[in-house]
Amino acid sequence: MPSSAESDANYVLPDSDQEKARLASQHFMMKKVMGRPSPIPEAVDVDKISDILDIAAGTCVWTLEVANLLEVKPRIHPAGSDSGQK
């Protein structure tokens, strides 16, 4: 099994503020292109869920956006995790 340092070395995108800003911009651009103002897919009935786990969350921009929606506060508890987070 590779060490943490070896695993990090194989990740091709940088873990920099510039990359985080690019990923956030990409998220909002895709929402606009897809015509979906809400980060929650239409097929999801928010009245039937209480927790959301976003694995490989990257910058957690999606997770934070869900957490700030009035329709889910305070019933739903989103959590995000990514190996690059420090």
C-alpha positions as a Markdown table, in Angstrom:
| # | Residue | x | y | z |
|---|---|---|---|---|
| 1 | Met | 0.0 | 0.0 | 0.0 |
| 2 | Pro | 1.5 | 3.4 | -1.0 |
| 3 | Ser | 2.3 | 5.9 | 1.7 |
| 4 | Ser | 0.3 | 9.1 | 2.0 |
| 5 | Ala | 3.1 | 11.0 | 0.3 |
| 6 | Glu | 3.1 | 8.6 | -2.6 |
| 7 | Ser | -0.6 | 8.9 | -3.0 |
| 8 | Asp | -0.4 | 12.7 | -2.9 |
| 9 | Ala | 2.3 | 12.6 | -5.6 |
| 10 | Asn | 0.0 | 10.8 | -8.0 |
| 11 | Tyr | -2.8 | 13.4 | -7.7 |
| 12 | Val | -2.5 | 15.5 | -10.9 |
| 13 | Leu | -4.3 | 18.7 | -9.8 |
| 14 | Pro | -2.7 | 21.1 | -7.4 |
| 15 | Asp | -4.0 | 21.8 | -3.9 |
| 16 | Ser | -3.7 | 25.6 | -4.2 |
| 17 | Asp | -6.0 | 28.6 | -3.7 |
| 18 | Gln | -6.0 | 29.1 | -7.4 |
| 19 | Glu | -7.2 | 25.6 | -8.1 |
| 20 | Lys | -9.9 | 25.9 | -5.4 |
| 21 | Ala | -11.2 | 29.1 | -7.0 |
| 22 | Arg | -11.2 | 27.4 | -10.4 |
| 23 | Leu | -13.2 | 24.4 | -9.1 |
| 24 | Ala | -15.7 | 26.8 | -7.4 |
| 25 | Ser | -16.1 | 28.7 | -10.7 |
| 26 | Gln | -16.6 | 25.4 | -12.6 |
| 27 | His | -19.3 | 24.4 | -10.1 |
| 28 | Phe | -21.3 | 27.7 | -10.6 |
| 29 | Met | -20.7 | 27.6 | -14.4 |
| 30 | Met | -22.1 | 24.1 | -14.6 |
| 31 | Lys | -25.1 | 25.0 | -12.6 |
| 32 | Lys | -25.8 | 27.9 | -15.0 |
| 33 | Val | -25.3 | 25.7 | -18.1 |
| 34 | Met | -27.5 | 23.0 | -16.7 |
| 35 | Gly | -30.2 | 25.6 | -15.7 |
| 36 | Arg | -30.4 | 24.3 | -12.1 |
| 37 | Pro | -30.2 | 27.0 | -9.5 |
| 38 | Ser | -30.5 | 24.4 | -6.7 |
| 39 | Pro | -27.6 | 22.1 | -5.9 |
| 40 | Ile | -30.0 | 19.4 | -4.9 |
| 41 | Pro | -31.2 | 17.2 | -7.9 |
| 42 | Glu | -34.9 | 17.4 | -8.7 |
| 43 | Ala | -35.3 | 13.7 | -8.1 |
| 44 | Val | -34.4 | 14.1 | -4.4 |
| 45 | Asp | -37.3 | 14.7 | -2.0 |
| 46 | Val | -35.7 | 16.8 | 0.7 |
| 47 | Asp | -38.6 | 16.0 | 3.1 |
| 48 | Lys | -37.4 | 12.4 | 3.2 |
| 49 | Ile | -33.7 | 12.9 | 4.1 |
| 50 | Ser | -31.9 | 14.1 | 7.2 |
| 51 | Asp | -28.2 | 13.7 | 6.4 |
| 52 | Ile | -26.1 | 14.2 | 3.2 |
| 53 | Leu | -22.5 | 12.9 | 2.9 |
| 54 | Asp | -20.5 | 14.3 | 0.0 |
| 55 | Ile | -17.4 | 12.0 | -0.4 |
| 56 | Ala | -14.5 | 13.4 | -2.5 |
| 57 | Ala | -16.0 | 16.8 | -1.9 |
| 58 | Gly | -13.1 | 18.8 | -3.2 |
| 59 | Thr | -13.6 | 22.3 | -2.1 |
| 60 | Cys | -16.9 | 21.5 | -0.4 |
| 61 | Val | -18.6 | 24.2 | -2.4 |
| 62 | Trp | -21.6 | 21.9 | -3.1 |
| 63 | Thr | -21.9 | 20.8 | 0.5 |
| 64 | Leu | -21.8 | 24.4 | 1.8 |
| 65 | Glu | -24.3 | 25.5 | -0.8 |
| 66 | Val | -26.7 | 22.7 | 0.4 |
| 67 | Ala | -26.1 | 23.7 | 4.0 |
| 68 | Asn | -27.2 | 27.2 | 3.3 |
| 69 | Leu | -30.4 | 26.4 | 1.5 |
| 70 | Leu | -33.5 | 27.6 | 3.5 |
| 71 | Glu | -35.4 | 24.5 | 2.4 |
| 72 | Val | -33.0 | 22.2 | 4.3 |
| 73 | Lys | -32.0 | 24.3 | 7.3 |
| 74 | Pro | -31.9 | 23.0 | 10.1 |
| 75 | Arg | -33.4 | 19.6 | 9.3 |
| 76 | Ile | -30.7 | 18.2 | 7.0 |
| 77 | His | -27.1 | 17.9 | 8.2 |
| 78 | Pro | -24.7 | 17.9 | 5.2 |
| 79 | Ala | -21.1 | 16.8 | 5.7 |
| 80 | Gly | -18.2 | 16.8 | 3.1 |
| 81 | Ser | -14.9 | 15.1 | 3.1 |
| 82 | Asp | -11.9 | 15.0 | 0.7 |
| 83 | Ser | -8.5 | 13.5 | 1.0 |
| 84 | Gly | -6.9 | 16.8 | 0.1 |
| 85 | Gln | -8.4 | 18.7 | 3.0 |
| 86 | Lys | -6.0 | 19.8 | 5.8 |
